[in-house]
Each structure stands twice: as C-alpha cells, then as structure tokens.
Coordinates of C-alpha atoms in Angstrom, one line a residue:
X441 CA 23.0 64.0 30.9
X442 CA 24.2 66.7 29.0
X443 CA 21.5 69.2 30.5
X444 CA 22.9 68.8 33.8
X445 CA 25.1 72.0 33.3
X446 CA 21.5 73.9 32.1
X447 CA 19.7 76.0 34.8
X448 CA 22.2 75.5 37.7
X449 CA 25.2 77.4 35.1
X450 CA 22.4 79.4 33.2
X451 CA 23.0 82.4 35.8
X452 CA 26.7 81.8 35.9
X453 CA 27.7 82.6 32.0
X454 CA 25.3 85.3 32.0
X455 CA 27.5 87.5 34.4
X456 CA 30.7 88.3 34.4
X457 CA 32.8 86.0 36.4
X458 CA 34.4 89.0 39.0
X459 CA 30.8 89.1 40.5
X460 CA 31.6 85.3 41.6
X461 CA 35.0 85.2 43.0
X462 CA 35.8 84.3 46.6
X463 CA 34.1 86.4 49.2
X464 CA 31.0 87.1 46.3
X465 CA 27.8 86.1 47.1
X466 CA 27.0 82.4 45.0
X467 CA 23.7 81.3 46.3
X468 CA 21.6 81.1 49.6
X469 CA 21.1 77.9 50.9
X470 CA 18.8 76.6 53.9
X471 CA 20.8 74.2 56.0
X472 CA 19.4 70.7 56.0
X473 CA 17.6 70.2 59.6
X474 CA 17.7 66.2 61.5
X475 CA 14.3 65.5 60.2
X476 CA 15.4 66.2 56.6
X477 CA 18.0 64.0 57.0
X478 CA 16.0 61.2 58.5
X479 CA 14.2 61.9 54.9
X480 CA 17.2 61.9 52.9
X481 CA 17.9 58.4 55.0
X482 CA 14.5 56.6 54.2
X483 CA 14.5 57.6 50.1
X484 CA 18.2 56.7 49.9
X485 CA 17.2 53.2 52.3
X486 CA 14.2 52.2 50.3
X487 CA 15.7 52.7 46.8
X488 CA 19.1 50.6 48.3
X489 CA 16.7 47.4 48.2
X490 CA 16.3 47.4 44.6
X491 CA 20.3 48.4 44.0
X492 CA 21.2 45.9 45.8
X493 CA 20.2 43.2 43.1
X494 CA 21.8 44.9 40.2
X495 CA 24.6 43.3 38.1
X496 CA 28.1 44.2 37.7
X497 CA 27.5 45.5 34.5
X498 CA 24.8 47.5 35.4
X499 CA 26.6 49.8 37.9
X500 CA 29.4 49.5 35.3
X501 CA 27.2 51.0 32.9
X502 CA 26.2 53.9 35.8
X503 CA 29.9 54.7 36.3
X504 CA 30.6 55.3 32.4
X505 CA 27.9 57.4 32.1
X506 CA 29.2 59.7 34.4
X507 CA 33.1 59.6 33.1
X508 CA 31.8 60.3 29.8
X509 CA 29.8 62.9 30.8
X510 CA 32.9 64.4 32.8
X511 CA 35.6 63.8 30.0
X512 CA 32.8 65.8 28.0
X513 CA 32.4 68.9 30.6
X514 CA 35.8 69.5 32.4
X515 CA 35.5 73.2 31.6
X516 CA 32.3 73.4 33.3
X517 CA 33.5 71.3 36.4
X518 CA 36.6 72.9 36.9
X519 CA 34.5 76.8 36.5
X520 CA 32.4 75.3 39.4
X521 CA 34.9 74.6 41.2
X522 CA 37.1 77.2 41.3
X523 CA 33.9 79.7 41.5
X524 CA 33.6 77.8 45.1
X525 CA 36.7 77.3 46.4
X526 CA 39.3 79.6 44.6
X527 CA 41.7 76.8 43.5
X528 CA 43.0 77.7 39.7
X529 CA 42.2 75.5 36.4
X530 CA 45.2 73.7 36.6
X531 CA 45.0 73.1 40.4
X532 CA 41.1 71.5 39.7
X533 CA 42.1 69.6 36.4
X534 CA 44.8 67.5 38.6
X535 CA 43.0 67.6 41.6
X536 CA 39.5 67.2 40.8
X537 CA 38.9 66.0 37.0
X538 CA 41.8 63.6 36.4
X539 CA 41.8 61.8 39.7
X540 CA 38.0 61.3 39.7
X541 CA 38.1 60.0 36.2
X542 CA 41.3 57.9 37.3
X543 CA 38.7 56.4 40.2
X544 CA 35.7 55.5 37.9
X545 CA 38.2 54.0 35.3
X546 CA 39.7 51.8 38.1
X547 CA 36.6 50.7 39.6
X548 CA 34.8 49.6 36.0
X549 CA 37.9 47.7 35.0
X550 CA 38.8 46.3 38.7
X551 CA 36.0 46.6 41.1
X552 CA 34.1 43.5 40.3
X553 CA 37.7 41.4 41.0
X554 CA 38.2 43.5 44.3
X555 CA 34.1 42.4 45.3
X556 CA 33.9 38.9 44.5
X557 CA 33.7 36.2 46.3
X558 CA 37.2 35.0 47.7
X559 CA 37.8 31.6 47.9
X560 CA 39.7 31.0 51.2
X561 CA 42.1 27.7 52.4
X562 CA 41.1 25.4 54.6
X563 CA 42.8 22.7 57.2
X564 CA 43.0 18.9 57.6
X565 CA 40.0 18.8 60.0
X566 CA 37.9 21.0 57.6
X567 CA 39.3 19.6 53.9
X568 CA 35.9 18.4 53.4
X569 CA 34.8 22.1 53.6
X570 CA 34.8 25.1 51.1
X571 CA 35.5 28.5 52.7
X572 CA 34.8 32.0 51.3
X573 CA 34.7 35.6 51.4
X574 CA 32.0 37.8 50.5
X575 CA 31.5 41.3 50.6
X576 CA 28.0 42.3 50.2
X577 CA 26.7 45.9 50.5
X578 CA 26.2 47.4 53.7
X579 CA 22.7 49.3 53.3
X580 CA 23.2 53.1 53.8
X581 CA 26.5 54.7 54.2
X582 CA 28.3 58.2 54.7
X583 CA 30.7 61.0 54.0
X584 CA 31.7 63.8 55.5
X585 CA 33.8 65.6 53.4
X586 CA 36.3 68.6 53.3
X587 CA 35.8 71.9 51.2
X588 CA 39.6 71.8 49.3
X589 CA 38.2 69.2 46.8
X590 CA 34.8 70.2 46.4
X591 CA 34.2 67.8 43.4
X592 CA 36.3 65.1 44.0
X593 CA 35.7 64.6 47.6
X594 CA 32.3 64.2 46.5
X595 CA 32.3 62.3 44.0
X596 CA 34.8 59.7 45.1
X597 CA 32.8 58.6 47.8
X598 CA 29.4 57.8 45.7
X599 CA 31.7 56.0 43.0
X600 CA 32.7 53.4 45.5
X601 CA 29.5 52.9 47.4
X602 CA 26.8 52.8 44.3
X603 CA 29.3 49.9 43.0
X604 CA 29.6 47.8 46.1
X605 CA 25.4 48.1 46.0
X606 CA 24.5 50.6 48.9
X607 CA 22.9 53.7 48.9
X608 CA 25.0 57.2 50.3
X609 CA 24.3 60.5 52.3
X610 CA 26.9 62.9 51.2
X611 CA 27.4 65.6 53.5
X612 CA 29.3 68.6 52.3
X613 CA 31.1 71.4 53.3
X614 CA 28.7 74.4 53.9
X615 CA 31.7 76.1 52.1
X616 CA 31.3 74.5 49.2
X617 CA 27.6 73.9 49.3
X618 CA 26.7 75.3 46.2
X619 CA 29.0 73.2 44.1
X620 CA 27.9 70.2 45.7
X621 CA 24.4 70.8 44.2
X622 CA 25.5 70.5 40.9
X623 CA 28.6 67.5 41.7
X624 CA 25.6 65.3 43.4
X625 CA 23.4 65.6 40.5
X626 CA 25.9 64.3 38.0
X627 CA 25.8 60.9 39.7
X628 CA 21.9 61.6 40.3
X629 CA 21.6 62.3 36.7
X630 CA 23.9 59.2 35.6
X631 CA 21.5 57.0 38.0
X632 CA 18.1 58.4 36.2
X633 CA 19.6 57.9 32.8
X634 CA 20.4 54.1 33.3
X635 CA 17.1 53.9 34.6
X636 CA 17.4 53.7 38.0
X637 CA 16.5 55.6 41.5
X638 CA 18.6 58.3 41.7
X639 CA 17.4 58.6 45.4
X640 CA 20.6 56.6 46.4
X641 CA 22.7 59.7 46.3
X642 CA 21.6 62.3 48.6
X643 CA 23.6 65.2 49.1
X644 CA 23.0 67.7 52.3
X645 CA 24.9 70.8 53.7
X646 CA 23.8 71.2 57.6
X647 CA 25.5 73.2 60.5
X648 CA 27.8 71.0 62.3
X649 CA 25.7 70.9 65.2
X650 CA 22.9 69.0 62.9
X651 CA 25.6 66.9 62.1
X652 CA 25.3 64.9 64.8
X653 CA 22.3 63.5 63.8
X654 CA 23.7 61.9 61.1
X655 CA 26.4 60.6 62.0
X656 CA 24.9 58.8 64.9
X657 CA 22.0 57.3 63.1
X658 CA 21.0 53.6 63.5
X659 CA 20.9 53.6 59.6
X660 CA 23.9 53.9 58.7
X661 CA 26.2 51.1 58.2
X662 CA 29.9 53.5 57.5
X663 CA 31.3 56.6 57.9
X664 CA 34.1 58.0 55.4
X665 CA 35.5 61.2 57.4
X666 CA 37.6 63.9 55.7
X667 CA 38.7 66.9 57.8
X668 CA 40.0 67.8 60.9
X669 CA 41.6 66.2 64.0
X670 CA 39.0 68.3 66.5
X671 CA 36.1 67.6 64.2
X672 CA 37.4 63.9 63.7
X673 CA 36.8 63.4 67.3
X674 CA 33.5 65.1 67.5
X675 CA 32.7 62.6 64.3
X676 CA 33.6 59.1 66.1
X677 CA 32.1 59.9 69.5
X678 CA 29.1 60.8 67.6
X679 CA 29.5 57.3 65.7
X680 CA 30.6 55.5 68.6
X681 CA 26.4 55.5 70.1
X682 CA 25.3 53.5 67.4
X683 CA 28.7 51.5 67.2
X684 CA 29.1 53.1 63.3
X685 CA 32.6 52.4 61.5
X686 CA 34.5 55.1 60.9
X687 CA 37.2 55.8 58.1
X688 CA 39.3 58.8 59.5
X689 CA 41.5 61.1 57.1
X690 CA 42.6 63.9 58.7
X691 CA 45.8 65.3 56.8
X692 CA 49.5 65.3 57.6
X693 CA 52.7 67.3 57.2
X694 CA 53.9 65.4 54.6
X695 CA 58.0 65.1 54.4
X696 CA 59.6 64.9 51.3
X697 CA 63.4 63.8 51.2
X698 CA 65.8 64.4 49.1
X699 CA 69.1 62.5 49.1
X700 CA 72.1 64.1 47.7
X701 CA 72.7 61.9 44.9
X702 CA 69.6 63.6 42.9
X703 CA 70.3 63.4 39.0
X704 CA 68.2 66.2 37.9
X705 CA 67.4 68.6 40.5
X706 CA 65.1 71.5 38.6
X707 CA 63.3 68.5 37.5
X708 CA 62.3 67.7 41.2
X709 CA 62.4 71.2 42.1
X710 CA 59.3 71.3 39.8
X711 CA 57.8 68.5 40.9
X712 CA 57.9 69.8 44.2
X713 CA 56.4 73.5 43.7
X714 CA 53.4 71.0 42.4
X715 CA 53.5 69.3 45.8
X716 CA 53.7 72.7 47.8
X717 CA 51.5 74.8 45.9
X718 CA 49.2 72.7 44.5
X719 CA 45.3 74.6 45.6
X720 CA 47.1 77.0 47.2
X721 CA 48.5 74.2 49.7
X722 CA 45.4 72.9 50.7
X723 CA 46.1 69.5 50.1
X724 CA 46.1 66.6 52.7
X725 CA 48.8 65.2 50.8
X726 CA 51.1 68.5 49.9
X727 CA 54.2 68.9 50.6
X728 CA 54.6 70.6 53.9
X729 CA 58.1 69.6 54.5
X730 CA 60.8 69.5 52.2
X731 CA 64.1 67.8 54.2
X732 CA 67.4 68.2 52.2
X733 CA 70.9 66.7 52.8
X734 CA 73.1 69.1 53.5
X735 CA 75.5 68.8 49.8
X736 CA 72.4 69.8 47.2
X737 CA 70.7 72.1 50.3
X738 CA 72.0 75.4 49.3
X739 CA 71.2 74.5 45.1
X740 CA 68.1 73.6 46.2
X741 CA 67.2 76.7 48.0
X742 CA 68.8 78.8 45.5
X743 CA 66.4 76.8 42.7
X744 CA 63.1 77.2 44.8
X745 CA 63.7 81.2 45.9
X746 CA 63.5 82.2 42.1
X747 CA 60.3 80.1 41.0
X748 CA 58.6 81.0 43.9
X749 CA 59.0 84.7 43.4
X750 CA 57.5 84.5 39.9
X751 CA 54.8 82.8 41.1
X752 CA 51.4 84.9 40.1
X753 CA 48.0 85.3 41.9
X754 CA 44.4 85.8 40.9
X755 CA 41.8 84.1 39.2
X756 CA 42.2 81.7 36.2
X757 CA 39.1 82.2 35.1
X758 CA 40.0 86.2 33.8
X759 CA 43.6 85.7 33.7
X760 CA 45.5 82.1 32.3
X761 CA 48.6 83.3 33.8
X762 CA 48.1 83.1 37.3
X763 CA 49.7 80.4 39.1
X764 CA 48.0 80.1 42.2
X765 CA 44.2 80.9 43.5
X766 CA 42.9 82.1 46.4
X767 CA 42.3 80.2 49.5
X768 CA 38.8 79.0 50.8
X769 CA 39.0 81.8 53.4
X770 CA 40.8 84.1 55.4
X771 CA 40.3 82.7 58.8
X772 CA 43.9 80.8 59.0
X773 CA 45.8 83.6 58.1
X774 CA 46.5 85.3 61.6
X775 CA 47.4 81.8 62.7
X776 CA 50.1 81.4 59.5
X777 CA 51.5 84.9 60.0
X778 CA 52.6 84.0 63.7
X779 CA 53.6 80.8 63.0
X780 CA 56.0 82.4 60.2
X781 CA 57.1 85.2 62.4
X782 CA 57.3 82.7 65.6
X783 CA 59.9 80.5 63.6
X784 CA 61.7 83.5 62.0
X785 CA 62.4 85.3 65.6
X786 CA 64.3 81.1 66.3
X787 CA 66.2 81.4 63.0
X788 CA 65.0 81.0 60.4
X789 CA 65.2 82.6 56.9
X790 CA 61.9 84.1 55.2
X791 CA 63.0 84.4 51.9
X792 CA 59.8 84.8 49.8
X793 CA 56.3 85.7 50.7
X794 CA 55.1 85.3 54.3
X795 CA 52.3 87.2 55.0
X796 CA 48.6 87.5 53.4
X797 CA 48.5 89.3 49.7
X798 CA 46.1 92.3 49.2
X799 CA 45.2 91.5 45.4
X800 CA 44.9 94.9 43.6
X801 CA 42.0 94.0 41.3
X802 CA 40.3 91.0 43.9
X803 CA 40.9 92.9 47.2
X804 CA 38.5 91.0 49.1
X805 CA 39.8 87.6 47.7
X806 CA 41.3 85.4 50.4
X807 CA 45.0 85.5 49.1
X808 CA 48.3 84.4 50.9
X809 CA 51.2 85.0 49.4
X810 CA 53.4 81.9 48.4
X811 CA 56.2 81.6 51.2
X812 CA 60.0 79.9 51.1
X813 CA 61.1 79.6 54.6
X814 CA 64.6 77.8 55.1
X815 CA 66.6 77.0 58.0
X816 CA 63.9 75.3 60.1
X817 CA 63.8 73.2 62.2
X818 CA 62.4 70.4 64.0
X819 CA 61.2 72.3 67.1
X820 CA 59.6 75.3 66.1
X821 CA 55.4 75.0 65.9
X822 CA 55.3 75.6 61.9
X823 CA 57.3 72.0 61.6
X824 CA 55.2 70.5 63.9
X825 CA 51.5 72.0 62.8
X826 CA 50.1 71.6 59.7
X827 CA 49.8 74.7 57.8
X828 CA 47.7 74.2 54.8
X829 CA 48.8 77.1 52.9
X830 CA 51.0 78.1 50.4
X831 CA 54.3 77.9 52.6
X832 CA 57.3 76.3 51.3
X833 CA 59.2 74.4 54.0
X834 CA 63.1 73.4 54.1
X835 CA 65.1 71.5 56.5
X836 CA 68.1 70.6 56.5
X837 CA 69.8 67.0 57.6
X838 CA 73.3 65.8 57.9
X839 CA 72.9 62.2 57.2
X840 CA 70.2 60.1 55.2
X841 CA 69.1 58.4 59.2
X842 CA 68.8 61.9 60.3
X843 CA 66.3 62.6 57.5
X844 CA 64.0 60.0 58.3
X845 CA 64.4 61.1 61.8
X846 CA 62.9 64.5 60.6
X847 CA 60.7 63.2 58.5
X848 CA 59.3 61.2 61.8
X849 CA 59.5 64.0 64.3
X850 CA 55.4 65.3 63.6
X851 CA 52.1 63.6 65.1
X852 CA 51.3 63.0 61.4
X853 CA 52.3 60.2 58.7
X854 CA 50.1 60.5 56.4
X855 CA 51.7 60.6 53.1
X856 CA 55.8 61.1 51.9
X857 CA 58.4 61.4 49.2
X858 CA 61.5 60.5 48.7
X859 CA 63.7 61.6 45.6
X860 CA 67.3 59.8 45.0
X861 CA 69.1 57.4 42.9
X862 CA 70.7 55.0 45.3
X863 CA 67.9 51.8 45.5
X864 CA 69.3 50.9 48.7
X865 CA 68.8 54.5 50.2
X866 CA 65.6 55.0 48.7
X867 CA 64.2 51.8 49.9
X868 CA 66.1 52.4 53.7
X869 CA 63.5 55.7 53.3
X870 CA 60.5 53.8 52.5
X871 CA 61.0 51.1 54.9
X872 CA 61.7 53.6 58.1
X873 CA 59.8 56.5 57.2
X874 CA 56.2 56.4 59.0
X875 CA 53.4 57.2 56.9
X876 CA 50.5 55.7 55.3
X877 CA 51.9 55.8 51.5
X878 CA 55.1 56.7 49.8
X879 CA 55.9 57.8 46.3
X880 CA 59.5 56.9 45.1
X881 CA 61.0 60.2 42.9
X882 CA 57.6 61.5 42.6
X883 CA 54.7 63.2 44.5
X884 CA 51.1 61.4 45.1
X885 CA 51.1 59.2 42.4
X886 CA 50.1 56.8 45.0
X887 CA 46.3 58.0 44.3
X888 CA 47.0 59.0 40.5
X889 CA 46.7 54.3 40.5
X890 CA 44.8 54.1 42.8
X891 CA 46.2 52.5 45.8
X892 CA 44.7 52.5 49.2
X893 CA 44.7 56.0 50.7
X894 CA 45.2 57.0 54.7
X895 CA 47.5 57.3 57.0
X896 CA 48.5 56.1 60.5
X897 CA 48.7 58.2 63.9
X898 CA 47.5 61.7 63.7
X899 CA 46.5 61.9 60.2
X900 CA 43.9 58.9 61.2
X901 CA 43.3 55.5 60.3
X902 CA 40.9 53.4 57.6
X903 CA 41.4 53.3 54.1
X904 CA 39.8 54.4 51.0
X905 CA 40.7 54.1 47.5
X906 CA 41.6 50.2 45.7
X907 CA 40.6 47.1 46.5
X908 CA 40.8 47.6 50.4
X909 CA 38.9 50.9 50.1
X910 CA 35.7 49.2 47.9
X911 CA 36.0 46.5 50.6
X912 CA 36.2 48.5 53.6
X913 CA 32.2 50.0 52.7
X914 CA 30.8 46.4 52.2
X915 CA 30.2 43.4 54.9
X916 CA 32.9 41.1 55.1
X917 CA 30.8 37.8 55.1
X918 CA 32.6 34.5 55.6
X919 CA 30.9 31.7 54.7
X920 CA 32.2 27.7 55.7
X921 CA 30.2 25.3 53.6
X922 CA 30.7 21.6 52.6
X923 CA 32.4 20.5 49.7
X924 CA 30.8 17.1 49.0
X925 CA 27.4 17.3 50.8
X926 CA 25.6 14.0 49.1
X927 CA 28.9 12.1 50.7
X928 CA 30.7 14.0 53.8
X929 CA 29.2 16.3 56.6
X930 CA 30.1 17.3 60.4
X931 CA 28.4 14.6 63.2
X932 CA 28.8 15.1 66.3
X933 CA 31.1 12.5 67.8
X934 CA 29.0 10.5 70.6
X935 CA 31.1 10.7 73.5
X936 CA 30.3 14.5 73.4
X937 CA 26.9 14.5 71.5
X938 CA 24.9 16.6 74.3
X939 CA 23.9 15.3 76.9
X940 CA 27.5 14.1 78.1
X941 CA 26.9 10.9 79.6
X942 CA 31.0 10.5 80.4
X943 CA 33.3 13.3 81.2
X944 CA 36.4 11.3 80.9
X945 CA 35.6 9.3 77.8
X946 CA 34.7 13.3 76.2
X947 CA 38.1 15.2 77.3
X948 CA 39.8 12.3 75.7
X949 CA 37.8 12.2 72.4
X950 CA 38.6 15.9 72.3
X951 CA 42.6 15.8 72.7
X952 CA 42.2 13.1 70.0
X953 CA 40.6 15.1 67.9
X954 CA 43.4 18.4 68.6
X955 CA 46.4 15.9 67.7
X956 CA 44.8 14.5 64.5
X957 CA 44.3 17.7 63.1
X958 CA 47.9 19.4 64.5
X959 CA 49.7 17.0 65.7
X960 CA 53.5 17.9 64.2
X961 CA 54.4 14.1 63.2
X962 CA 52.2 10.9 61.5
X963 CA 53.0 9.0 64.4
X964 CA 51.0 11.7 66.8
X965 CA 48.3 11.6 64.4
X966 CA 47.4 7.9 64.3
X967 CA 48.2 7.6 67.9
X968 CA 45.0 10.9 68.4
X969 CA 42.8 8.9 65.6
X970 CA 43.3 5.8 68.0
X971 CA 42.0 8.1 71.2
X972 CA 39.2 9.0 68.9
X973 CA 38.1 5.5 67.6
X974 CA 38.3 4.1 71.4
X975 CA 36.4 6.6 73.1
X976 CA 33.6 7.4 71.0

C-alpha cells in the first residue's frame, strides 16, 4: 500500500509546484470510448461473483486498509487534490480527508447492522409465519461524480458498494481526471493487498456524450448522480431505457437562519465564513444564503465585512497563509459578475469583492474574489440561482415565519442551518424549513455522522450516506417463510382449491377468512371462523 504514492507523485515532487497550478498542464488523458466501458463492465461483473461471497470481516478488513493507508498520507492526498482542483489544504483536509475517513469508520463499525437481515412483524392470519428483510448486493453499480471533491466524491461511492458486495464503475470528472487515477487505485491497491480482485473498482473519464453508454447499460443495477440539474436530466433519461435507479444530488442554495437571540455571534460568524467559503464555495452544501433577523442584522454585517476583506488568495501549497484557492475554472465568472451587478443596480450593497481576482504571481489561476453582498432580496436571480462561488449572501427578515419563508422561496432544499437559543424557535425552523437535512447551531455536521444525505425538489431526490444510503445500492429482498414447518403450513381451503366447483360456497369462505383475520371485535371473529368451517 504504501507505494501507491510512487510513480504517479514521482514527477510531481521533482518540480516545483507553480508548474502545476490551475490552468498548468497535469497529464494527457485519452477519454474512455463505449467499448472500453463495456470492458471496464465485464472485469468489474466477473470479479463481483466471487465478492459477493465474502464475509463481513473481510470487506471490514478492505476498508481499514485503506483508512490506514489515508490517516498515513493526508499530505499526499490533499497535494493531489488541490494540484486538480485548486481548493486550499484546509479546504481538502475538511472536505476530502476527514469526511472520507468519517465514512470508512462508520461503515466498519455500523454497516454490517445497517445490512442484515431484518426481522419484520407479522399478522393473525400469517402468525405461523417469519418475515424478513434482506439486502443483498445488486451486481454492478455506478457514479457519476462532480469535480469540487475530487477524492471524496470518489471514494465515498466505492466505500459503500465494495461493502454491500457489488462491484463499481466510477466515472469522474474529466476535470479532475488525473487525480482520479491515483484516488481509484487506493481502493484498487487496498483490494490487491487483502487478496482480492481489484477489478471491482474501475475508474473512467469519458466525454459526456460517451456517457451515455454507461449509464444506460443493461448491467448496471444503480446510478449515484452528483452534478447538475441539466446534466441530471440527461443522466435519468439515459437510465430510464434500461429502467436503472437513479440517486440524484444536484446542489442547493442552502439558507442559513439566524434568530436574534444568538449568544455568541463571532463565534457563528466564523462558522459561517466556513460554510460560505469553504473550496472557494463550491460546495453542494455551502452556505449560499445567510437570512438574518432584523435586531443582530447590522452586527452581523458589520462582523462579516471585516473577515472577509482579510481573506487571502493563492496556493497553499507555496504560501500557508492563504485563505482561499482558486476555482476549478473560469467559465462561471461572466455569469457571477452579472448576477452581482444585476442585483446591485435593484439595491443591493456590494460591500466586499465582486468581481474575478487577477492574482499577481498565478495570473492565469481561476480566482474570484470573495464577495459580501447585503440587502438582497428574495426576487433578484442571485437568490434564486445557485452561485457556487465564493459570494457571501445576506437577507434580511422581520419575523422568525418570515425567515422560513425566505429560506423556502428557491427551487432547492437541499441542506440548512439554523443558529438560536430559543428550542421552541429552533425546532419551529427545523420543522417548516424544506430541505433534505438540517444542522441545529452548526453547519453540515449532518455528514461529519454520517446521516443520510440528499435533498428534496430541485436539489434531487435518493439518499446516500447511513444506513439508508448502504441500503439504497443493495436489493431489498423480502422473504415470508414458515415458522414451524414440521407442524403448520398454508393449504388451500377446498371450497376455493382450483377448480372451483361452487361460487357461492367460495365468496363465502373468503369473507370468512377477511373477518377472522380483521374483524374489529371476538364476536366478528368466531362468527367469520363459523363461515369458514361451514363452507369449506
């Protein structure tokens, strides 16, 4: 394991790092065509068979391998990943490192519970039954995942499916296709060292186009989607032909609340630069929206004006005191500058930032500059669209039901905070607010335990992450057996044993046998029994 880092960094260490930032040339890479990934489907499909039969322990034992071989070589992960997509140190040791270790530790100590069988209950016509649950792998899935995590969106996925017993095609971002080389072959290289095939992780990078193939194969049993609502619907009609499942994430404009009975506002001022700025914004589950009762709002902006014009950008990897990275590209910064200007010429104040940052020693790094725009409101396009960017929202509301009434006025619910002392408040905010998860005077640490992850409405639909995520990748199998075979079994009444010989004598067997098992009093009960006894 610990030579996984060899050739692939071998080139990396032995240059200096400016010849590898953003907009620098990392690798060449030939796209994957359909016919390599109906090859990347068979190896992954013929080595599942043999997976499929392992024990608990040994796909615990595969998933410890590669936490200790991460806890051993976060420098090296985090370099990959911010050579590929930018983010800072910081940004990929909370986004990346700790969650996917947080995943691996919660599936080795709770996946086997969230998998096993499941007894179910039974009724009075079926007590001489036992019912379960099963969830049994499902062959070959999928992912299609987004460039902003490059290691954890990668990894996450094959953590789940190599437990649950199936085999996965991970398809990366051709953004972030070089660091997916080396991400894959840590759970590769974990497989081979516990002796088994590491053919049941296969990683490809194809032109969207190609795409299609995959995602509309015969062979493959689920698709985990993260990424856009326009390629989202590309993704399920693609699916949809060979009637393929489909978890959808897709992102959100995330609201976070704060009541005016805060205790420690620079305390959840900082908490929520984290939210805003963490990767330079691009984050499903940043803060895009911070809504503020009107008593705290003018602290509040006053607190978040002066830490976000300190904030520094560059590269981590020559500087430690930058702040945030570059973005994956410059492609969304005409779009950001309008919607900035757009909501400026209906009001609002730009106070910080607001336009893309020409970095003096990085010129052609793709740099925004972090942005505090107050005053908005609920009907300009930048409250409405997802921006994805470093870009500091505030709104202001007049009541606590007029903040969830902001907080509810975008296509997205994805994810939301809410930061207050009052329990009853808080929980009024958690029960009305619409989104898929909540975190209660915090940010995220919905996914920091573990909890199912996804939204509702625009930002999609599906879960990953938990018990419901591990079981959302598996076949549910419910299984009805008896209890006390040697003594008790079904027969087939008679009167309605095939073929019927008398109609009447059947229909009245059958009521009998409705009100003995759900009949409301004894006396309906014995009365159906009777029916039952006569007319057999």
């Amino acid at each position: 394991m610990e030579r996984l880092a060899g050739q692939f960094m071998l080139d990396l260490f032995d240059r200096p790092y400016r010849e590898l930032f953003p907009s620098k040339l990392l690798a060449n890479f030939n796209p994957t065509t359909s016919d390599g990934i109906d090859r990347a489907i068979a190896k992954a499909k013929e080595a599942q068979v043999k997976w499929a039969k392992t024990t608990w322990g040994q796909r615990r034992r595969v998933l410890k391998t590669m936490l200790r071989y991460i806890l051993r070589n976060q420098d090296t992960i985090a370099t990959v990943a911010c050579l590929d997509s930018g983010k800072t140190k910081v940004d990929a040791s909370f986004g990346e490192i700790l969650v996917t270790a947080e995943k691996l530790k919660w599936t080795i100590q709770h996946g086997e519970k969230a998998l096993r069988s499941e007894r179910r209950p039974s009724n009075f016509l079926m007590m001489y039954k036992y019912n379960e649950v099963r969830w049994e792998p499902l062959g070959v899935v999928a992912a299609c995942v987004s460039w902003n995590y490059p290691f954890h969106n990668l990894i996450g996925p094959i953590i789940s499916t190599l437990f649950t017993g199936s085999a996965i095609i991970v398809k990366a971002s051709e953004r972030t296709a070089w660091s997916s080389q080396y991400f894959s072959s840590i759970a590769r290289a974990s497989l081979a060292a516990c002796g088994h095939s590491p053919q049941l992780v296969q990683s490809i990078v194809c032109w969207p186009q190609t795409a299609n193939h995959l995602t509309s194969h015969p062979d493959i049993g689920h698709i985990t989607f993260i990424g856009s609502r326009p390629v989202a619907h590309s993704v399920c009609a693609s699916a949809a032909k060979s009637l393929t499942p489909v978890c959808v994430e897709l992102g959100g404009k995330d609201p976070a609340i704060i009541l005016d009975d805060v205790k420690n506002l620079p305390k959840v001022a900082s908490i929520l630069m984290r939210g805003v700025f963490q990767s330079a914004g691009q984050n499903c589950i940043g803060i895009e929206r911070i809504i503020t009762l009107k008593a705290i709002y003018p602290q509040l902006v006053s607190l978040l004006e002066t830490r976000i014009k300190t904030l520094r950008l560059g590269s981590t990897l020559e500087d430690p005191e930058v702040d945030v990275g570059a973005m994956i590209s410059a492609e969304s910064f005409p779009r950001l500058e309008a919607l900035i200007a757009e909501a400026v010429s209906q009001g609002a104040r730009l106070l910080v930032g607001g336009k893309r940052y020409l970095h003096p020693t990085y010129p052609k790094g793709h740099y925004f500059s972090p942005t505090l725009l107050v005053d908005v409101l609920p009907s300009m396009r930048i409250a409405q669209e997802e921006c994805f960017g470093p870009i500091c929202l505030l709104m202001r509301a007049d009541s606590l039901p007029s903040a969830i009434t902001l907080a509810n006025s975008t296509m997205y619910a994805l994810g939301a905070s809410v930061f207050g002392s009052s329990t009853k408040d808080l929980d009024i905010v958690v029960a009305n607010v619409k989104a898929g998860m909540v975190s209660v005077n915090d940010f995220a640490v919905y996914y920091a335990v573990q909890l199912p992850f996804g939204g509702v409405g625009g930002s999609g639909y599906g879960r990953f992450a938990g018990e419901e995520g591990l079981r959302a990748i598996c076949n549910t199998k419910s299984v009805c057996r008896d209890r006390f075979p040697a003594w008790i079994n079904t027969a087939i009444p008679g009167a309605v044993d095939y073929p019927i010989n008398n109609a009447g004598r059947a229909w009245e067997v059958c009521k009998g046998v409705v009100g003995l098992g759900y009949g409301e009093r004894m006396g309906e009960r014995i009365s159906a029994l009777w029916n039952i006894v006569s007319y057999s």
